[in-house]
mmCIF file of C-alpha atoms in Angstrom:
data_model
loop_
_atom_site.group_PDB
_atom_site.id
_atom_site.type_symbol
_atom_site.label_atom_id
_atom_site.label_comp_id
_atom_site.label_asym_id
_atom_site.label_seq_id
_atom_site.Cartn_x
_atom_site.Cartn_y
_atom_site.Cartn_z
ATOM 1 C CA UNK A 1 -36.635 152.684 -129.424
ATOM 2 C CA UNK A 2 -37.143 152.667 -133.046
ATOM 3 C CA UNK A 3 -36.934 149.122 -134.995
ATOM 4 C CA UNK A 4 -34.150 149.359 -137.497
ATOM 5 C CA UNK A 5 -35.091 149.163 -141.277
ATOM 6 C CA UNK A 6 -34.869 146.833 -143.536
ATOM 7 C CA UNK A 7 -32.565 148.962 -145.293
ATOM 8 C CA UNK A 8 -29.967 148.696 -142.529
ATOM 9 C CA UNK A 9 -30.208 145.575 -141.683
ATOM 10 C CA UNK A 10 -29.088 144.302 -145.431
ATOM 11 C CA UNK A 11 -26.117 146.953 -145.182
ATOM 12 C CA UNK A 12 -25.522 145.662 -142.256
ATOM 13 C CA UNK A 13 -24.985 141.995 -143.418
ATOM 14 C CA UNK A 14 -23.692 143.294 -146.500
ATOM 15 C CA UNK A 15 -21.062 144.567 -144.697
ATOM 16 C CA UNK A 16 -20.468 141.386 -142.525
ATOM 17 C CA UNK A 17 -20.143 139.213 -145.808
ATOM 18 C CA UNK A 18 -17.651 141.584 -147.232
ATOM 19 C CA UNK A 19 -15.352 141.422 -144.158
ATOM 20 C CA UNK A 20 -15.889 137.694 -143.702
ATOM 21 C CA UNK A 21 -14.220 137.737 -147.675
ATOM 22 C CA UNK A 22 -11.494 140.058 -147.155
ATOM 23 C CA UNK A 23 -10.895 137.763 -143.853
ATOM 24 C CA UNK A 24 -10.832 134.377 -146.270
ATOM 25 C CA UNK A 25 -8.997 135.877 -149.096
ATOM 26 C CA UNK A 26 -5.892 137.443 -146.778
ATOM 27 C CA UNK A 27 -5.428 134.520 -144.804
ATOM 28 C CA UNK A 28 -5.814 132.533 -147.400
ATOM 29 C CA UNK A 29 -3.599 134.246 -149.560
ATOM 30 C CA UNK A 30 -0.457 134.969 -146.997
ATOM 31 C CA UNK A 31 -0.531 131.903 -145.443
ATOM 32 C CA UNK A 32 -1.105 129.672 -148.502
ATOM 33 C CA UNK A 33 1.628 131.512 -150.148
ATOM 34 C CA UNK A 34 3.724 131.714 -147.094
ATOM 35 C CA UNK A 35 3.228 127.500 -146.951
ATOM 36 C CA UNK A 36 4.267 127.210 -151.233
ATOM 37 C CA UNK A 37 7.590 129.495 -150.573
ATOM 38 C CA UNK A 38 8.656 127.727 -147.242
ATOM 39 C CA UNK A 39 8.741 124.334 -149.084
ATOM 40 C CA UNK A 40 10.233 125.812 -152.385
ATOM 41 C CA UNK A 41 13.120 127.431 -150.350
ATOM 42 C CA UNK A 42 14.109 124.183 -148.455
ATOM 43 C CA UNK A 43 13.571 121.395 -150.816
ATOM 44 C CA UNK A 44 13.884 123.219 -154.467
ATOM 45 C CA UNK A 45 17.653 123.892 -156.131
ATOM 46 C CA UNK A 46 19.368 127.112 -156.421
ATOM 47 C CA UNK A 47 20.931 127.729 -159.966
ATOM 48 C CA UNK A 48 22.564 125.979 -162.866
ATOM 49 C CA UNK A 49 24.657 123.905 -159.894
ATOM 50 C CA UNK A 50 21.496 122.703 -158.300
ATOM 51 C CA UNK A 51 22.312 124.435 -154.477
ATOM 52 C CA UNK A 52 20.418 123.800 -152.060
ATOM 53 C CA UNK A 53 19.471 126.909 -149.485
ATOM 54 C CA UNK A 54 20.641 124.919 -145.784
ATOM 55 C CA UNK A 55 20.403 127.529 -143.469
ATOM 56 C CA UNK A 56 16.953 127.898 -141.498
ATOM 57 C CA UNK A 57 18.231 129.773 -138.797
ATOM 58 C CA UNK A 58 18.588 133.199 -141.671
ATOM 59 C CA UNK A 59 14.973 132.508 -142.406
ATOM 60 C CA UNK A 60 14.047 132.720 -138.833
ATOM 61 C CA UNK A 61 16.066 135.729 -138.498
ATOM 62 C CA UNK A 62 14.892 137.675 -141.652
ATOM 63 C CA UNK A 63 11.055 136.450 -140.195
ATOM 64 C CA UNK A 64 11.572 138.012 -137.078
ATOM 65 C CA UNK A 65 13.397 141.522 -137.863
ATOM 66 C CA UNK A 66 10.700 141.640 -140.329
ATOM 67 C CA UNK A 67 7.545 141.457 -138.223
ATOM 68 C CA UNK A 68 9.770 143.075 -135.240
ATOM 69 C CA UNK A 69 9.768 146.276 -137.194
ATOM 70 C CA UNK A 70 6.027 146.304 -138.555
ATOM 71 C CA UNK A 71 4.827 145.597 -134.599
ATOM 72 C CA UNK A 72 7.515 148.809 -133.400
ATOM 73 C CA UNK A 73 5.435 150.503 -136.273
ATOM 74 C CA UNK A 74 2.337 149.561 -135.038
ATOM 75 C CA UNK A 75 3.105 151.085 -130.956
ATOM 76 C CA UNK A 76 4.233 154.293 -132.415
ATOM 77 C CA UNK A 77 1.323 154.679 -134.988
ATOM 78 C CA UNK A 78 -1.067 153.805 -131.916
ATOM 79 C CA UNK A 79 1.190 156.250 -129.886
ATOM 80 C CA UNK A 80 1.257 153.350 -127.500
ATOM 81 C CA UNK A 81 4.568 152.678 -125.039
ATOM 82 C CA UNK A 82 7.722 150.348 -126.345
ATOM 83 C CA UNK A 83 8.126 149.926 -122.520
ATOM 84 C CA UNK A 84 7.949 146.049 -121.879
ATOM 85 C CA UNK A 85 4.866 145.576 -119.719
ATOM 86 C CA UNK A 86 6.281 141.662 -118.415
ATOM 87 C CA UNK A 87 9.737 140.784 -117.243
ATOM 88 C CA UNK A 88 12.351 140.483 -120.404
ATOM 89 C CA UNK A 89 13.071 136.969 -119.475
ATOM 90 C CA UNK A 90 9.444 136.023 -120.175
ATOM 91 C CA UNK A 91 9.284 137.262 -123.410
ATOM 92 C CA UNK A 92 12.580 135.676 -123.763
ATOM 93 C CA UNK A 93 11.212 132.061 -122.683
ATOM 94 C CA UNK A 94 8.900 132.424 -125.403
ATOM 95 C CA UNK A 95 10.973 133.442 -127.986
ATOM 96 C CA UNK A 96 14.054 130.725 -127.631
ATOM 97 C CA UNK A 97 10.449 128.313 -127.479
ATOM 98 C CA UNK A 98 9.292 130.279 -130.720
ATOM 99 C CA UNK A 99 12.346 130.167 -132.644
ATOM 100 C CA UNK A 100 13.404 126.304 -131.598
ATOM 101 C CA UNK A 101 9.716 125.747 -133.218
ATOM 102 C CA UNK A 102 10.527 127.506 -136.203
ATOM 103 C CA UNK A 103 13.768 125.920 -136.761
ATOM 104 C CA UNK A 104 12.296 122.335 -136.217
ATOM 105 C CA UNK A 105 9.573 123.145 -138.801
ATOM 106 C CA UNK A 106 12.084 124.475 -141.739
ATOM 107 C CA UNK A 107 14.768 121.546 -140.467
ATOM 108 C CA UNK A 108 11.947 118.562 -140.844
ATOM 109 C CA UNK A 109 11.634 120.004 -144.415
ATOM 110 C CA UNK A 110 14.571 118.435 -145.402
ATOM 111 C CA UNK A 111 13.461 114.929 -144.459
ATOM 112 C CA UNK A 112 9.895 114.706 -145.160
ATOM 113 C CA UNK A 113 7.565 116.536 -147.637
ATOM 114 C CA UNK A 114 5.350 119.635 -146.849
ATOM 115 C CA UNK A 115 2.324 117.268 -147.251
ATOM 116 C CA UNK A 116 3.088 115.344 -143.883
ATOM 117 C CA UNK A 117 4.586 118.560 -142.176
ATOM 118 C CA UNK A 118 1.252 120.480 -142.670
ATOM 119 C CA UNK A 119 -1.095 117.477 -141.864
ATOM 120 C CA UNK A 120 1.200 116.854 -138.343
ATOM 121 C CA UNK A 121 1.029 120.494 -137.362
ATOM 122 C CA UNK A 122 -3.141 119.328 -136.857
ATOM 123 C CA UNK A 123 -1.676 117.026 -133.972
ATOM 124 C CA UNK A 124 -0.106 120.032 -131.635
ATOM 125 C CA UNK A 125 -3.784 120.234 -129.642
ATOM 126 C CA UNK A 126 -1.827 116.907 -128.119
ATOM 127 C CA UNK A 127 1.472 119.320 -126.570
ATOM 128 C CA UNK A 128 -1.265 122.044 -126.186
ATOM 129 C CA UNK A 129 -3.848 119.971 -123.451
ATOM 130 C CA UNK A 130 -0.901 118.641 -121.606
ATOM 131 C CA UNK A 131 1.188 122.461 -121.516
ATOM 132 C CA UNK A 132 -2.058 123.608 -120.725
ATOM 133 C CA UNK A 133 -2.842 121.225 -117.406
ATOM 134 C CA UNK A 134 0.938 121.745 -116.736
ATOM 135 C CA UNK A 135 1.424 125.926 -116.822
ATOM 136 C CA UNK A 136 -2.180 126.762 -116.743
ATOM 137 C CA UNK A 137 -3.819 123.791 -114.891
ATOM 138 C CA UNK A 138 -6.848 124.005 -117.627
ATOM 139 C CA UNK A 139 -9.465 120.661 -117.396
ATOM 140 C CA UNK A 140 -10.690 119.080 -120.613
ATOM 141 C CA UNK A 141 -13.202 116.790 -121.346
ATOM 142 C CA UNK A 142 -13.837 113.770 -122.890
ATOM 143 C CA UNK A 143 -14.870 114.566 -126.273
ATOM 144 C CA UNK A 144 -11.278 116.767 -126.082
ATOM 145 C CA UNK A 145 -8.961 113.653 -125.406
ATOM 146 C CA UNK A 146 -11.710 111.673 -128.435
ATOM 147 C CA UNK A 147 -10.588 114.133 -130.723
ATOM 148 C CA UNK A 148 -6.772 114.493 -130.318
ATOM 149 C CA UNK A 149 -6.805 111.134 -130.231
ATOM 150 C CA UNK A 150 -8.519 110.879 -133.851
ATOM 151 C CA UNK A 151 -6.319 113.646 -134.886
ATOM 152 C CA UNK A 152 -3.285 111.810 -133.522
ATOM 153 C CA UNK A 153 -4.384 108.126 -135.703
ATOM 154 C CA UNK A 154 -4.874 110.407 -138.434
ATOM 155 C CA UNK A 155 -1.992 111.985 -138.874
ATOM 156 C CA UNK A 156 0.115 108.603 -137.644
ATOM 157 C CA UNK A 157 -1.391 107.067 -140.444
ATOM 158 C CA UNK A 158 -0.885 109.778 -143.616
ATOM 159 C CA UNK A 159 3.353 110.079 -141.705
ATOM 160 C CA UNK A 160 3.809 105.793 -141.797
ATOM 161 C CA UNK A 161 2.217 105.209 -145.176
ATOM 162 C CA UNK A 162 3.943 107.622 -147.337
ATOM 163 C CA UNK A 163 3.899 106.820 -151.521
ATOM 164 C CA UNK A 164 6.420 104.981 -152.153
ATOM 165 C CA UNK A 165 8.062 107.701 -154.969
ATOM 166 C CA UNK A 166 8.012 110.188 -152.139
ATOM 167 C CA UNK A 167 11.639 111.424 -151.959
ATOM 168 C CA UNK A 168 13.674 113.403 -149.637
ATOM 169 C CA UNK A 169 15.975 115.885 -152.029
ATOM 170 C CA UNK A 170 18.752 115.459 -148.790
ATOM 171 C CA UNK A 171 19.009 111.473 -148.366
ATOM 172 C CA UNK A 172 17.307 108.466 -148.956
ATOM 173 C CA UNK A 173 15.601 105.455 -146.371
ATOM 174 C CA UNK A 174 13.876 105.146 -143.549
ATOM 175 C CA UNK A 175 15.955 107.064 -141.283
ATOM 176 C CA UNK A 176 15.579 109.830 -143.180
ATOM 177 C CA UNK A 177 11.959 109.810 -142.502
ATOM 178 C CA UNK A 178 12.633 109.087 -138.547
ATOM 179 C CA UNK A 179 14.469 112.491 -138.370
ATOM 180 C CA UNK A 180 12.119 114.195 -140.156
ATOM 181 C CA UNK A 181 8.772 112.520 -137.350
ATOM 182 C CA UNK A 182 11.675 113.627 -134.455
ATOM 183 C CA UNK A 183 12.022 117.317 -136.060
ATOM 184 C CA UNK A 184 8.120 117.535 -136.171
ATOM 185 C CA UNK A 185 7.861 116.056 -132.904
ATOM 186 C CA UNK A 186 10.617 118.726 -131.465
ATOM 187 C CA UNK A 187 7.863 121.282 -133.849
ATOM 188 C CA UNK A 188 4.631 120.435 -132.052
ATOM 189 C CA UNK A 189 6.440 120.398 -128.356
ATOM 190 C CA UNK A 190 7.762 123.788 -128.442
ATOM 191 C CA UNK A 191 4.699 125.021 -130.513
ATOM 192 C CA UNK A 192 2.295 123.913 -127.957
ATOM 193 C CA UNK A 193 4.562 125.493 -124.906
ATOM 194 C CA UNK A 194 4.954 128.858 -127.043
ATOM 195 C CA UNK A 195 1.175 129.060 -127.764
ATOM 196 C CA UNK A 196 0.018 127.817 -124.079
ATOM 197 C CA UNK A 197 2.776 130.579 -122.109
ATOM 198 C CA UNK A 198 1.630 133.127 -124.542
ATOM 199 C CA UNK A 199 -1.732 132.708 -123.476
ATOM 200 C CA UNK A 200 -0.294 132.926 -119.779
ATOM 201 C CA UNK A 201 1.211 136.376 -120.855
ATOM 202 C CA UNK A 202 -2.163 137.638 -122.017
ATOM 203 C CA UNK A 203 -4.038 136.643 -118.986
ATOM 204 C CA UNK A 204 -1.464 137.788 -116.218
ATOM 205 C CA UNK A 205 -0.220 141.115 -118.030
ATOM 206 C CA UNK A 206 -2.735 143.858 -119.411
ATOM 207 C CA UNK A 207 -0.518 143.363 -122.760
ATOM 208 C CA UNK A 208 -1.130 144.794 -126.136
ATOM 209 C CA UNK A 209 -0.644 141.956 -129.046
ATOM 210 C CA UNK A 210 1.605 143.955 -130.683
ATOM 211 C CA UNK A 211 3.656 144.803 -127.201
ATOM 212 C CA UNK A 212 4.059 140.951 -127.132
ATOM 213 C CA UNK A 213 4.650 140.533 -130.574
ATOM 214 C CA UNK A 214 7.317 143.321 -130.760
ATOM 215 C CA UNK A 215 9.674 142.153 -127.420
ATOM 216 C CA UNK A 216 9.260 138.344 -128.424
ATOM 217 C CA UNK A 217 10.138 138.829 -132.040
ATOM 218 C CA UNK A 218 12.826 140.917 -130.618
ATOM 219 C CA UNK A 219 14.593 138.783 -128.579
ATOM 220 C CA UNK A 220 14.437 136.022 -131.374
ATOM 221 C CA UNK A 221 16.192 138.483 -134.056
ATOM 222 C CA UNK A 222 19.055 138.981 -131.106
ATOM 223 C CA UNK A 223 18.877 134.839 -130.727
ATOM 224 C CA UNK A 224 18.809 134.000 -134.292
ATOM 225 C CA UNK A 225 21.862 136.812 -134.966
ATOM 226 C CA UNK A 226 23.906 135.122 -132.228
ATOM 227 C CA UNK A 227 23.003 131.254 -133.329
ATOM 228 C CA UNK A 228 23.926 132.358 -136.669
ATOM 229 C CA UNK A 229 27.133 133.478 -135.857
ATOM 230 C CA UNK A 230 28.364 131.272 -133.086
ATOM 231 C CA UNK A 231 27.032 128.275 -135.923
ATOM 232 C CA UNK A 232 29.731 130.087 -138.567
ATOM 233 C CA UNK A 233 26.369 130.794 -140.880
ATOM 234 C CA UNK A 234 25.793 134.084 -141.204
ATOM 235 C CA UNK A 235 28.501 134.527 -144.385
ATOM 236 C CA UNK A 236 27.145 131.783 -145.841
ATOM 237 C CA UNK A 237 23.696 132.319 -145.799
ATOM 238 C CA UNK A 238 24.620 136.149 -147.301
ATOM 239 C CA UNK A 239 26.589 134.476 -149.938
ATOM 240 C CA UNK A 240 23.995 132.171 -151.117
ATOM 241 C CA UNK A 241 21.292 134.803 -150.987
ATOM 242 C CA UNK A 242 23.688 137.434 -152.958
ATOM 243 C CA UNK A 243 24.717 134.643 -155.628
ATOM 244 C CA UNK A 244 21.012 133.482 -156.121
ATOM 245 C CA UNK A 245 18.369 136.590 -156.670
ATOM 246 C CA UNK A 246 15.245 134.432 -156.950
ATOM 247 C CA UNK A 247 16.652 133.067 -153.419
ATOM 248 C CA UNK A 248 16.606 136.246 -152.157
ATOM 249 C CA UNK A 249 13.015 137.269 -153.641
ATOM 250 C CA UNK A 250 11.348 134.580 -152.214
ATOM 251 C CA UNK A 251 13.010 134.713 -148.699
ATOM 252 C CA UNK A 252 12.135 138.562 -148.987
ATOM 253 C CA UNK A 253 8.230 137.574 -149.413
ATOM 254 C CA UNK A 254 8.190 135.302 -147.178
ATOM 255 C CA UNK A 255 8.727 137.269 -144.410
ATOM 256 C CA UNK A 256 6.628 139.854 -145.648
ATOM 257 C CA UNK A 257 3.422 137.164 -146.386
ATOM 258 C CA UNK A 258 4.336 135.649 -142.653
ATOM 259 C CA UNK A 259 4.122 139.181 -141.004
ATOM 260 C CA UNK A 260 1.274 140.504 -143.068
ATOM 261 C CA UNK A 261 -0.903 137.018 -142.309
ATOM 262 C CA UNK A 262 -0.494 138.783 -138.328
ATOM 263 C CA UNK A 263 -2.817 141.433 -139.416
ATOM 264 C CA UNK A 264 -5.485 139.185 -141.269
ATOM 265 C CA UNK A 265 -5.332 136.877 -137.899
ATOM 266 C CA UNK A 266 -6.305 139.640 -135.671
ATOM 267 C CA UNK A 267 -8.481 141.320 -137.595
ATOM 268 C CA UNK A 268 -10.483 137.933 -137.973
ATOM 269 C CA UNK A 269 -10.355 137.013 -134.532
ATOM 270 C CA UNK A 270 -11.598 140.693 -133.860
ATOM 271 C CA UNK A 271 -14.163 140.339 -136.173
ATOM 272 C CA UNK A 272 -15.291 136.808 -136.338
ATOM 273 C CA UNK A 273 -13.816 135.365 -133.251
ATOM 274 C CA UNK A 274 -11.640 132.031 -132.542
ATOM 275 C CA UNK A 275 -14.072 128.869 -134.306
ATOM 276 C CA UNK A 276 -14.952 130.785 -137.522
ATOM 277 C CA UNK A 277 -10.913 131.377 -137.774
ATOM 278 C CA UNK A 278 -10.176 128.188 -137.037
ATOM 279 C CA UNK A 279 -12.523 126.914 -139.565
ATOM 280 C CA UNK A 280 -10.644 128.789 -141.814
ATOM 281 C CA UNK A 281 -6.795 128.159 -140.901
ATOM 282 C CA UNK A 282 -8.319 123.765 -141.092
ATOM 283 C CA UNK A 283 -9.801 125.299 -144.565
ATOM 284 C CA UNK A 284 -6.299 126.867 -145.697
ATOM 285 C CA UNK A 285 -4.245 123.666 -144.137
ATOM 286 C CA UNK A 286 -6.117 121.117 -146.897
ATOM 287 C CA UNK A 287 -5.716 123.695 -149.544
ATOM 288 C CA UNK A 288 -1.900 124.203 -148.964
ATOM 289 C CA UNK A 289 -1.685 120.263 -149.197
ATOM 290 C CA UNK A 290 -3.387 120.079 -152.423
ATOM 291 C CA UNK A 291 -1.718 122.814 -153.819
ATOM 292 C CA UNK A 292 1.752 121.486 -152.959
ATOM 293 C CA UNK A 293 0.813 117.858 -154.313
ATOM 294 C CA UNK A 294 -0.178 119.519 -157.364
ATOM 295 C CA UNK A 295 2.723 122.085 -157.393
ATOM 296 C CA UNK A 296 5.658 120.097 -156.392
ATOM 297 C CA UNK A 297 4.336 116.710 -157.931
ATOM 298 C CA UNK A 298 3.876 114.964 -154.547
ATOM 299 C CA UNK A 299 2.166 111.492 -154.827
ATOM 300 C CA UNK A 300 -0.375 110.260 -152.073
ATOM 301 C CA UNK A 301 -0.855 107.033 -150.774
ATOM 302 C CA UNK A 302 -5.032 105.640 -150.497
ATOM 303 C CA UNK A 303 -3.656 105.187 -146.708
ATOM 304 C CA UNK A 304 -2.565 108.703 -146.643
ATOM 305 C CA UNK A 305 -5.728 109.959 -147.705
ATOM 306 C CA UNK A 306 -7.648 107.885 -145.520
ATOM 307 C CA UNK A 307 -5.427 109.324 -142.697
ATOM 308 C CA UNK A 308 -6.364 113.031 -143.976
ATOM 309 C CA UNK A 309 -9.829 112.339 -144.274
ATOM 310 C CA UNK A 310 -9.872 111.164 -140.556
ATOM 311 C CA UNK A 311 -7.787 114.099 -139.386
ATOM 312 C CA UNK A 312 -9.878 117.400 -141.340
ATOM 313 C CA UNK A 313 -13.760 115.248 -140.328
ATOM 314 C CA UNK A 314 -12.173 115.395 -136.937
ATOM 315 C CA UNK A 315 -11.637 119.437 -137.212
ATOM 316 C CA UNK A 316 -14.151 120.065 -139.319
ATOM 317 C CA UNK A 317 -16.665 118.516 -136.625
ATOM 318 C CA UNK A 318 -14.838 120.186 -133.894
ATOM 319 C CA UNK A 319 -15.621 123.252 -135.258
ATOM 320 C CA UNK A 320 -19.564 122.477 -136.327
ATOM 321 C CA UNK A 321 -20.637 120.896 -133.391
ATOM 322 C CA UNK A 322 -19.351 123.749 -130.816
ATOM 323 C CA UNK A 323 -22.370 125.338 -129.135
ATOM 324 C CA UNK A 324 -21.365 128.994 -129.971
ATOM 325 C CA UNK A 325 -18.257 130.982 -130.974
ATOM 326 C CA UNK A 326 -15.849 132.387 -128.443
ATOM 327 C CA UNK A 327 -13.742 135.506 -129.567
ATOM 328 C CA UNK A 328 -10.220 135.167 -127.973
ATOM 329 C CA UNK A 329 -6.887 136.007 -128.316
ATOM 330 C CA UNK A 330 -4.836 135.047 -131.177
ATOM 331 C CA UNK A 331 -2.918 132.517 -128.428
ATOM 332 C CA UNK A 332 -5.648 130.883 -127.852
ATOM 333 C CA UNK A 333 -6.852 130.333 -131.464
ATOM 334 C CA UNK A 334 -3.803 128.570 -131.890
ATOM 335 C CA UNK A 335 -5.180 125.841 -129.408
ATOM 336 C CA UNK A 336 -8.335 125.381 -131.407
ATOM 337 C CA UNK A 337 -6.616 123.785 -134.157
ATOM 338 C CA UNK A 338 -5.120 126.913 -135.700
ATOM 339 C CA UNK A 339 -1.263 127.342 -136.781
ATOM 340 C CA UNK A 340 0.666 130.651 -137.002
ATOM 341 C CA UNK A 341 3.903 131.524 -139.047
ATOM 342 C CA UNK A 342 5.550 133.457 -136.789
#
């Protein structure tokens, strides 16, 4: 067999380096952007009357029907079946888990900043081991429990020892900040139960991404409709939207930056597989935390940068000391360390 050249070996990592960069730059980009819009619509005024937008439930819903649509896309462009390859009520189970996660994680805006919220999310590998010994009766090691466990003293320490100028735009004191851990806590439960029984889904069905993406997301637009109505805030939410356009523009990208990021996620997964992304999603976690600081004037404690130092050496060396990469599904990226919007 003949050697290959030279020639094609340097197109060849040409080609690598420019698909590792298109990787970086999309995920980057959505999800960075996706993290900036999510904390402007919660915590920043509406209009000359200073309104605030209250209603996470219609962001969940316009998130879902969004991506819902782009994944039905997807099956008929790939002329593959809309037939349900699992039983309804599993997709079901994971989307009243996935939109109870979502709901927690716009909610616990309102109490603490988008600083702490980002920096907890690092801690769901904790709900992850344990769902994961519960549903799919997984094993970990030592070094596994080490590193939660740094994660965990990490993230305690940047959530207890906020700046004291750090202000909630919904109340004041040290409740506020208790509902805000109890949201997050609420977040990282159902997160590491939706991530953990999708994995189950992938394992026990022969089940396209986009099959599971499109009957989850689904169910959640047909949950979120009827939570939204039974809740009296359907109107509402309309009216607000309709009486504030830049509300409207940014919950519009939103949910087009959350259901684009799907594509980048995949395709680096494909291409790269599970460490490299989550190197990256670790990577685009510290960015959106500077940028938000910077952005939306949030002040840091020296604790709570001790407490991020501790929790991004902990990823950073989970990801650098791992023997080799392992390509996986996009579930199980999530339990290295990696977060998705939707």
């Amino acid at each position: 067999m003949a050697e290959p050249t030279s020639g094609a070996v340097g197109t060849w990592k040409e080609s690598k380096i420019w698909k590792m960069v298109f990787s970086v730059v999309g995920i980057m980009t959505t999800l960075v952007t996706y993290g900036v819009l999510q904390e402007k619509i919660m915590r920043v005024p509406y209009g000359v009357n200073k309104e605030y937008f209250k209603y996470s439930l219609f962001l969940v819903f316009c998130n879902r029907i969004t991506t819902s649509a782009v994944s039905a896309g997807a099956l008929l462009a790939s002329k593959k079946a809309l037939d349900p390859v699992a039983p309804v009520y599993k997709y079901c189970l994971v989307s009243i888990s996935n939109i109870l996660t979502t709901t927690c994680q716009y909610e616990a805006l309102k109490y603490v900043s988008f600083p702490i919220q980002t920096l907890a999310k690092c801690a769901k590998m904790i709900p992850v081991m344990v769902w994961g010994t519960i549903i799919m009766q997984k094993k970990y090691v030592g070094h596994d429990y080490l590193l939660a466990f740094l994660v965990t003293l990490g993230c305690s320490i940047f959530i207890l020892y906020p700046a004291a100028s750090e202000i909630s735009p919904y109340s004041r004191g040290r409740e506020n900040t208790t509902w805000g851990v109890s949201l997050m806590i609420g977040y990282l439960g159902f997160d590491g139960f939706t991530s953990t029984f999708q994995d189950k889904l992938f394992k026990g069905y022969d089940m396209d991404i986009h099959n599971q993406i499109f009957y989850t997301t689904l169910c959640s637009c047909i949950l979120s409709f009827t939570g939204l109505m039974l809740q009296g805030h359907l109107l509402p939410a309309i009216d607000f939207v309709y009486r504030h356009n830049d509300c409207f523009f940014d919950i519009t990208l939103l949910s087009t930056v959350a259901t684009v990021s799907q594509f980048f996620i995949s395709y680096t997964i494909r291409n790269f597989g599970a460490l490299t992304f989550a190197t990256i999603m670790t990577t685009r976690q510290l960015v959106s935390i500077m940028l938000s600081c910077i952005w939306f004037a949030h002040p840091l404690s020296w604790e709570q940068c001790i407490g991020a130092v501790i929790v991004f050496g902990s990823l950073y060396a989970k990801s650098f000391l791992r023997k080799a990469p392992q390509r996986s599904s996009p579930s199980e990226a999530t339990e290295n360390g990696a977060s998705r919007p939707v």
